[in-house]
Amino acid sequence: MAASMLVQRTAALCGTFKGISVSKAVRPVNSHYGFMLQTACYNPRPLRLNLRGPYIPDKDSIKTPEWQKTARYDKKLFGRFGSASHIDPASLWPSHEELEKIIAEEKQWHPPLEVMLKNIEAKEKEETEKRLAKEKLIAANMAKMPKMIEDWRREKRETKRKLKEEKAKKAKLLAEAQERFGYSMDPRSPKFLEMVAEIEKEEKKKKKLLKRRVKEEQVAAPPVAQS
Amino acid sequence: MSFAKKNGGKAFDVLQNLPRITLANLRPEPGAKKAEKRRGRGQHGGNRSGRGHKGERQRGNIPRLGFEGGQTPFYLVIPKYGFNEGHSRRPQYQPLTLKRLQYLIDLGRVDPTQPIDLTQLVNARGVTIQPLKRDYGVQLVDEGSDIFGAKINIEVQRASEGAIAAIERNGGLITTSFYDPISLGILIKPVPFFMRGQPIPRRMLPGEDMVPYYTSAENRGYLADPEEIQQARRALAQKYSYVLPDISKDELYHMLAVRKDVRQIFFGLSPGWVVNMPEKKILKPTDEKLLEYYSS
């Protein structure tokens, strides 16, 4: 076990006289009032070290309570009475086994500074990577945006136009019906539908004629161009 | 030892020649003593005794505070939100204004010629720290930075930028360091700890969330690089537009440069020592393993 060394040294923190003691530090200060002596002092709580009749419990007796036979209480006795408590000062420090336990605990729960810094760096790196990835994605999508906006606008325009055309057609047909029959009729009635069918037939015939004419012209034109 | 110039003059002479102070010569400051409100006495206090006219109010049957006659009360209408969630796990730092610090120095309760530590502040009863209430130390607040004018070497747990600037402007040094709760309890009450007979423990390092704070030079952390701290000092001087005084040419440079080791709790005492109060002795361990552990 370790042997402790006893070193003589006055306690630096407060005076240990019996009664009130005041620690003072006198220093001269040059202020504009003239040369004044200022003292820094505080009143420490008086340390009532009752060393006259120290109670050191009998370890072997049955009557002493259990908590007075523990190592913790021994340390407190030493702290209160010093060498008068007849306790081996070497027992104040942890034994080798206890020390190993303490070191293992510290290794597990209190990693050294380098490890902590590494962890922090890793976390920060991860965070920045995530953030950058997100921002890249956003930037890429934003770059696509004008085209997507254009497409969408075009679509809307087209649908609008188609609707308009449909409406115009329907209005035309209604007007035709009105002309032919003389009164406005329901577009769902069979007469109207017959009329629509007739008009379609006529249009088809016209188209066919047009096509034939175009073909004839084409046939007539190339031989003329050749010769 | 030269005497102070007598200030006061004629008023002081008059004061000296006045008669002895007795109870008959004293009177409280006007406005200091306010007459008590006595219910049920006299023309104005009597009759209904300030209770109103009939109803629940006079008869003392008002429902509980917050009740709104059956309508869902305000404190239940507002939905819950975790503002205070985990409040008991958050570290707290007792604020210390520069105004109060200057007050303590002026009254002589804190000695500016020695390094100022949390122990000194608590001894001077400048701050009250309760480690059991999740207090992790003291933080320096920059209220009163315009009247602050003391050159000190101070060590706190947190400090605002303005406070750091104010202290360095006056030629002082400030450090922020971390104390885990056990070390803090020992630091603020050293004598009861020494009476326990335990060896001084090693101060633990801050947790991962506080390591960035204490390794950055802007906060003057105790784990930061000294060169970075110099740069930060110059940068702060530029930001707050004051001339950075050169500490190395100061007469108190030796005192100002004193800083604690990372694992040390007290100035002048290493971890592993046992301080014995009744015999005024310090016991140091000699076992190699103990020494290795305590000095790592």
XYZ file of C-alpha atoms in Angstrom:
523
model
C 0.000 0.000 0.000
C 1.154 3.540 -0.533
C 2.848 5.339 2.306
C 1.855 8.959 2.502
C 4.240 11.792 3.134
C 3.406 14.382 5.723
C 4.221 17.873 4.579
C 4.054 20.931 6.794
C 2.120 23.710 5.216
C -0.276 26.377 6.427
C -3.770 26.236 5.082
C -3.997 28.907 2.443
C -7.688 29.552 2.560
C -8.741 30.762 5.966
C -7.322 31.346 9.361
C -7.852 28.595 11.867
C -7.855 30.562 15.057
C -10.563 29.912 17.553
C -13.174 32.581 17.053
C -13.642 35.023 14.230
C -10.704 35.516 11.955
C -10.368 37.863 9.082
C -8.020 37.457 6.160
C -6.673 40.724 4.929
C -4.543 41.777 2.035
C -3.364 45.333 2.467
C -2.339 47.203 -0.609
C -1.832 50.890 -1.303
C -4.002 52.429 -3.974
C -3.448 55.722 -5.685
C -6.805 57.229 -6.305
C -7.676 60.831 -6.978
C -8.725 61.254 -3.354
C -5.142 60.890 -2.285
C -3.141 58.007 -0.988
C -5.546 55.483 0.636
C -5.013 52.050 2.040
C -7.576 49.548 0.872
C -7.967 46.161 2.463
C -9.602 43.174 0.856
C -11.270 41.110 3.493
C -14.082 38.710 4.013
C -15.260 37.051 7.207
C -14.864 33.313 6.907
C -17.124 31.122 8.919
C -15.359 30.252 12.191
C -14.074 26.680 12.107
C -15.199 25.116 15.372
C -12.644 22.348 15.658
C -13.646 20.745 18.909
C -10.498 18.707 19.509
C -10.841 18.405 23.276
C -12.787 15.158 23.519
C -12.739 13.462 20.127
C -15.267 10.640 19.858
C -13.613 7.758 18.043
C -15.994 4.795 17.977
C -14.886 1.363 19.113
C -14.693 -0.840 16.025
C -14.959 -4.147 17.901
C -17.938 -3.336 20.093
C -21.392 -4.530 19.000
C -23.115 -1.440 20.294
C -21.519 0.956 17.791
C -23.801 1.447 14.768
C -22.677 -0.066 11.461
C -22.236 3.238 9.693
C -19.592 4.270 12.185
C -17.428 1.310 11.219
C -17.264 2.187 7.501
C -14.253 3.552 5.670
C -16.173 6.706 4.798
C -16.673 7.504 8.470
C -12.988 6.858 9.102
C -12.099 9.437 6.499
C -14.420 11.930 8.115
C -12.830 11.225 11.496
C -9.441 11.880 10.016
C -10.710 15.079 8.431
C -12.095 16.285 11.750
C -9.424 15.202 14.230
C -6.294 14.579 12.192
C -3.747 12.221 13.661
C -5.656 12.127 16.948
C -8.100 9.782 15.256
C -5.326 7.137 14.930
C -6.296 6.283 11.400
C -3.700 5.223 8.875
C -3.606 8.120 6.373
C -2.786 5.649 3.620
C -6.377 4.421 3.777
C -7.640 7.779 2.591
C -6.617 7.059 -0.997
C -8.214 4.313 -3.096
C -6.564 0.899 -3.013
C -5.128 -0.615 -6.186
C -8.308 -2.527 -6.995
C -10.494 0.482 -6.373
C -8.146 2.588 -8.445
C -8.404 0.164 -11.352
C -12.173 0.280 -11.119
C -12.112 4.065 -11.116
C -9.824 4.164 -14.145
C -12.028 1.693 -16.054
C -15.124 3.744 -15.230
C -13.483 6.919 -16.389
C -12.347 5.320 -19.621
C -15.881 4.210 -20.320
C -17.794 7.325 -19.339
C -15.286 10.136 -19.820
C -13.509 9.798 -23.163
C -10.368 11.878 -23.615
C -10.401 15.218 -25.375
C -9.057 13.905 -28.694
C -11.815 11.319 -28.995
C -14.448 13.933 -28.223
C -13.021 16.335 -30.782
C -13.019 13.596 -33.393
C -16.660 12.784 -32.660
C -17.596 16.431 -32.904
C -15.772 16.742 -36.216
C -17.481 13.665 -37.589
C -20.886 14.965 -36.557
C -20.240 18.357 -38.079
C -19.023 16.787 -41.297
C -22.148 14.666 -41.520
C -24.350 17.667 -40.916
C -22.626 19.798 -43.522
C -22.802 16.969 -46.050
C -26.512 16.568 -45.484
C -27.046 20.267 -45.795
C -24.998 20.488 -48.994
C -26.839 17.546 -50.530
C -30.163 19.159 -49.737
C -29.043 22.470 -51.174
C -27.758 20.783 -54.336
C -31.070 19.070 -54.810
C -32.909 22.311 -54.346
C -30.599 24.118 -56.771
C -31.021 21.413 -59.409
C -34.788 21.510 -59.089
C -34.784 25.275 -59.227
C -32.772 25.126 -62.439
C -35.464 22.918 -63.944
C -38.185 25.267 -62.803
C -38.338 27.722 -65.769
C -38.799 24.859 -68.222
C -41.430 23.242 -66.026
C -43.220 26.551 -65.670
C -43.199 27.024 -69.411
C -44.552 23.542 -70.013
C -47.310 24.019 -67.547
C -48.274 27.361 -69.004
C -48.302 25.925 -72.479
C -50.536 23.105 -71.345
C -52.958 25.521 -69.816
C -53.029 27.666 -72.880
C -53.713 24.664 -75.088
C -56.520 23.377 -72.975
C -58.029 26.824 -72.937
C -57.744 27.086 -76.669
C -59.311 23.692 -77.189
C -62.179 24.556 -74.938
C -62.718 27.759 -76.867
C -62.688 25.907 -80.153
C -65.184 23.396 -78.912
C -67.424 26.143 -77.742
C -67.129 27.964 -81.068
C -67.968 24.777 -82.985
C -70.983 24.125 -80.881
C -72.145 27.703 -81.279
C -71.695 27.396 -85.065
C -73.709 24.208 -85.182
C -76.439 25.784 -83.131
C -76.476 28.755 -85.491
C -76.699 26.387 -88.511
C -79.571 24.588 -86.893
C -81.254 27.864 -86.172
C -80.825 28.906 -89.840
C -82.056 25.618 -91.235
C -84.951 24.855 -89.007
C -85.902 28.341 -87.924
C -85.961 27.809 -84.183
C -83.407 27.110 -81.524
C -83.409 23.468 -80.608
C -81.868 21.297 -77.989
C -78.495 19.987 -79.105
C -79.348 16.611 -77.673
C -82.468 16.123 -79.830
C -82.326 13.559 -82.693
C -83.041 16.178 -85.407
C -80.043 18.168 -84.353
C -77.921 15.084 -84.393
C -79.139 14.211 -87.920
C -78.241 17.700 -89.038
C -74.807 17.348 -87.500
C -74.348 14.044 -89.304
C -75.362 15.633 -92.639
C -72.941 18.479 -92.158
C -70.178 16.040 -91.393
C -70.953 14.050 -94.557
C -70.841 17.187 -96.665
C -67.539 18.169 -95.154
C -66.100 14.736 -95.827
C -67.171 14.919 -99.465
C -65.578 18.328 -99.774
C -62.372 17.019 -98.283
C -62.329 14.054 -100.659
C -62.835 16.335 -103.624
C -60.060 18.558 -102.413
C -57.761 15.598 -101.992
C -58.555 14.335 -105.496
C -57.867 17.790 -106.932
C -54.628 18.048 -105.017
C -53.596 14.582 -106.276
C -54.479 15.486 -109.879
C -52.483 18.660 -109.591
C -49.585 16.753 -108.190
C -49.779 14.190 -110.969
C -50.105 16.989 -113.575
C -47.380 19.138 -112.091
C -44.418 16.710 -111.848
C -44.760 15.432 -115.500
C -44.873 19.115 -116.632
C -41.825 19.818 -114.447
C -40.029 16.765 -115.883
C -40.659 17.515 -119.493
C 1.655 55.053 6.377
C 0.200 58.427 5.359
C -3.237 59.506 6.451
C -6.156 60.246 4.197
C -7.027 63.875 3.594
C -10.022 64.794 5.757
C -12.963 65.111 3.415
C -16.258 66.583 4.576
C -14.937 69.931 5.768
C -17.379 72.109 7.655
C -20.149 69.575 7.474
C -17.857 67.164 9.283
C -17.250 69.726 12.071
C -20.960 70.364 12.443
C -21.617 66.653 12.569
C -19.039 66.224 15.296
C -20.644 68.897 17.454
C -24.211 67.648 17.182
C -25.771 65.985 20.265
C -25.758 62.247 20.868
C -28.055 60.139 18.710
C -30.974 58.713 20.696
C -34.355 57.329 19.750
C -35.752 60.831 20.237
C -33.477 62.218 17.511
C -34.314 59.664 14.857
C -37.067 59.689 12.321
C -37.579 57.375 9.306
C -37.040 58.667 5.771
C -40.324 60.107 4.399
C -41.913 57.355 2.367
C -40.020 54.533 4.082
C -42.792 53.500 6.454
C -46.176 52.952 4.905
C -49.199 52.759 7.249
C -50.760 49.318 7.416
C -54.195 48.719 5.936
C -56.529 47.725 8.786
C -59.780 46.169 7.642
C -63.002 46.558 9.535
C -62.018 49.641 11.558
C -63.271 53.189 11.252
C -65.426 55.002 8.744
C -63.465 53.899 5.666
C -62.128 50.526 6.702
C -65.360 49.371 8.344
C -68.869 48.633 6.986
C -68.135 46.055 4.257
C -64.397 45.887 5.050
C -63.304 46.224 1.421
C -65.225 43.101 0.301
C -67.720 44.713 -2.087
C -71.519 44.435 -2.149
C -73.296 41.075 -1.578
C -72.706 38.165 -3.912
C -69.907 35.650 -3.986
C -67.244 38.294 -3.480
C -68.506 39.534 -0.157
C -69.476 36.070 0.998
C -66.107 34.591 0.163
C -67.383 31.994 -2.311
C -65.518 32.948 -5.462
C -64.483 29.967 -7.586
C -60.840 29.040 -8.143
C -58.384 31.350 -9.877
C -58.661 31.083 -13.650
C -62.267 29.891 -13.700
C -64.276 31.756 -16.336
C -67.825 30.770 -15.413
C -67.713 27.521 -17.394
C -66.126 28.833 -20.574
C -62.881 26.999 -21.279
C -60.391 29.112 -19.377
C -57.451 30.817 -21.051
C -54.864 28.547 -19.462
C -56.596 25.488 -20.966
C -57.433 26.999 -24.358
C -53.785 27.548 -25.175
C -52.272 24.259 -26.387
C -49.221 22.741 -24.726
C -45.796 23.260 -26.250
C -42.483 22.017 -24.953
C -40.951 25.344 -23.939
C -39.936 24.058 -20.552
C -39.357 20.486 -21.586
C -36.155 19.168 -20.119
C -35.632 22.383 -18.163
C -34.254 20.423 -15.251
C -31.527 18.971 -17.441
C -30.306 22.298 -18.755
C -27.139 23.748 -17.229
C -27.670 27.076 -15.507
C -25.110 29.781 -14.878
C -25.585 32.405 -12.175
C -25.154 35.828 -13.791
C -22.551 38.213 -12.442
C -22.694 41.744 -13.798
C -19.578 43.799 -14.219
C -21.328 46.442 -12.155
C -21.515 44.021 -9.214
C -17.945 42.918 -9.724
C -16.784 46.508 -9.636
C -18.888 47.052 -6.517
C -17.241 44.074 -4.804
C -13.767 45.251 -5.768
C -14.480 48.787 -4.584
C -15.737 47.590 -1.236
C -12.692 45.416 -0.855
C -14.565 42.149 -0.764
C -12.706 40.794 -3.767
C -8.957 41.237 -4.047
C -7.923 42.291 -7.564
C -4.255 41.694 -6.853
C -4.866 37.948 -6.717
C -6.418 35.746 -9.391
C -10.202 35.854 -9.007
C -11.846 32.479 -8.890
C -15.337 31.235 -8.129
C -14.115 30.471 -4.600
C -13.129 34.116 -4.130
C -16.479 35.303 -5.424
C -18.403 32.974 -3.146
C -16.254 33.895 -0.157
C -16.978 37.533 -0.865
C -20.679 36.590 -0.998
C -20.791 38.156 -4.446
C -22.711 35.244 -5.980
C -24.609 32.269 -4.598
C -24.140 29.026 -6.490
C -26.356 25.981 -5.944
C -24.733 22.996 -7.671
C -27.722 20.834 -6.819
C -30.004 23.095 -8.833
C -28.162 22.366 -12.084
C -25.899 25.391 -11.595
C -22.686 24.845 -13.487
C -21.009 28.028 -12.331
C -21.105 31.749 -12.924
C -21.460 33.719 -16.146
C -20.155 37.216 -16.715
C -22.732 39.622 -18.069
C -21.771 42.893 -19.681
C -24.189 45.158 -17.819
C -22.011 47.887 -16.341
C -19.203 47.470 -18.836
C -18.989 51.234 -19.272
C -18.182 51.847 -15.594
C -15.918 48.849 -15.172
C -12.322 49.839 -14.544
C -10.389 47.146 -12.719
C -7.440 45.106 -13.940
C -8.107 41.533 -12.846
C -7.306 37.966 -13.679
C -10.700 36.297 -13.525
C -11.901 32.796 -14.242
C -15.594 32.196 -14.878
C -17.623 29.509 -16.576
C -19.238 31.618 -19.301
C -18.761 35.160 -20.437
C -20.470 37.391 -22.955
C -18.410 39.116 -25.621
C -18.990 42.559 -24.146
C -17.782 41.411 -20.741
C -14.620 39.910 -22.247
C -13.990 43.153 -24.104
C -14.507 45.245 -20.977
C -12.060 43.181 -18.943
C -9.379 43.079 -21.612
C -9.764 46.769 -22.282
C -8.646 47.421 -18.720
C -5.615 45.226 -19.111
C -7.010 42.150 -17.404
C -7.248 38.516 -18.349
C -10.360 36.378 -18.540
C -10.646 32.612 -18.915
C -13.696 30.403 -19.169
C -13.325 26.956 -17.679
C -15.550 24.022 -16.936
C -16.248 22.428 -13.554
C -18.276 19.261 -13.330
C -20.888 19.311 -10.545
C -18.745 17.484 -7.956
C -15.773 19.758 -8.563
C -18.091 22.749 -8.408
C -19.424 21.683 -5.035
C -15.857 21.355 -3.789
C -14.841 24.668 -5.299
C -17.549 26.743 -3.675
C -17.242 25.103 -0.253
C -13.642 24.045 0.140
C -13.484 23.819 3.932
C -16.373 21.347 4.375
C -14.735 19.253 1.658
C -11.394 19.204 3.461
C -13.144 18.142 6.655
C -14.398 15.071 4.807
C -10.873 13.715 4.555
C -11.048 12.847 0.862
C -8.240 13.463 -1.603
C -8.848 16.355 -3.999
C -10.378 14.790 -7.139
C -9.446 15.477 -10.738
C -11.670 17.914 -12.552
C -13.515 16.175 -15.377
C -13.562 17.429 -18.947
C -16.733 19.012 -20.353
C -19.247 16.922 -22.243
C -19.309 16.761 -26.020
C -21.871 19.524 -26.313
C -19.715 21.949 -24.300
C -16.321 21.053 -25.782
C -16.753 23.390 -28.800
C -17.469 26.276 -26.418
C -14.401 25.681 -24.289
C -12.049 25.009 -27.202
C -12.924 28.204 -29.054
C -10.673 31.211 -28.596
C -13.510 33.724 -28.925
C -14.901 32.517 -25.612
C -11.382 32.426 -24.087
C -11.896 28.749 -23.310
C -9.354 26.995 -21.135
C -8.862 24.276 -23.737
C -8.171 26.715 -26.568
C -4.849 27.443 -28.255
C -2.960 30.365 -26.661
C -1.994 31.815 -30.064
C -5.600 31.743 -31.198
C -6.528 33.513 -27.987
C -4.000 36.267 -28.776
C -5.499 36.664 -32.221
C -8.982 36.746 -30.760
C -7.874 39.425 -28.290
C -6.627 41.596 -31.104
C -9.755 40.990 -33.164
C -11.991 41.905 -30.238
C -9.982 45.065 -29.609
C -10.554 46.025 -33.207
C -14.232 45.213 -33.046
C -14.902 47.214 -29.902
C -12.375 49.896 -30.927
C -10.036 50.089 -27.979
C -6.282 49.801 -27.760
C -5.249 46.381 -26.472
C -2.882 46.998 -23.551
C 0.266 44.900 -23.490
C 0.041 42.679 -20.432
C 3.605 41.387 -20.592
C 4.904 44.816 -19.621
C 2.630 44.996 -16.605
C 4.060 44.849 -13.101
C 1.411 42.309 -12.110
C 2.071 40.179 -15.198
C 3.223 37.294 -13.044
C -0.079 37.229 -11.208
C -2.162 37.846 -14.322
C -0.575 34.965 -16.181
C -1.453 32.395 -13.489
C -3.855 29.832 -14.887
C -5.104 26.544 -13.569
C -4.234 23.226 -15.082
C -7.037 21.445 -16.928
C -7.504 18.930 -14.089
C -6.812 21.272 -11.195
C -9.557 22.589 -8.943
C -7.671 24.940 -6.634
C -4.782 27.258 -7.250
C -1.734 25.765 -5.601
C -3.296 22.389 -4.759
C -2.984 19.400 -7.059
C -5.504 16.595 -7.388
C -4.665 13.708 -5.090
C -3.603 15.778 -2.080
C -5.413 15.532 1.237
C -5.691 18.769 3.161
C -5.989 18.285 6.926
C -7.595 21.244 8.644
C -7.053 20.506 12.379
C -3.298 19.992 11.969
C -2.857 22.366 9.015
C -1.032 19.761 6.981
C -1.174 18.547 3.402
C -0.711 14.853 2.694
C 0.509 13.817 -0.730
C 0.420 10.264 -2.114
C 3.678 8.522 -3.013
C 2.390 5.375 -4.731
C 3.331 5.429 -8.448
C -0.068 4.254 -9.649
C -1.866 6.902 -7.632
C 0.525 9.578 -8.789
C 0.118 8.455 -12.388
C -3.649 8.559 -12.102
C -3.795 11.918 -10.409
C -1.333 13.594 -12.715
C -2.718 12.241 -15.993
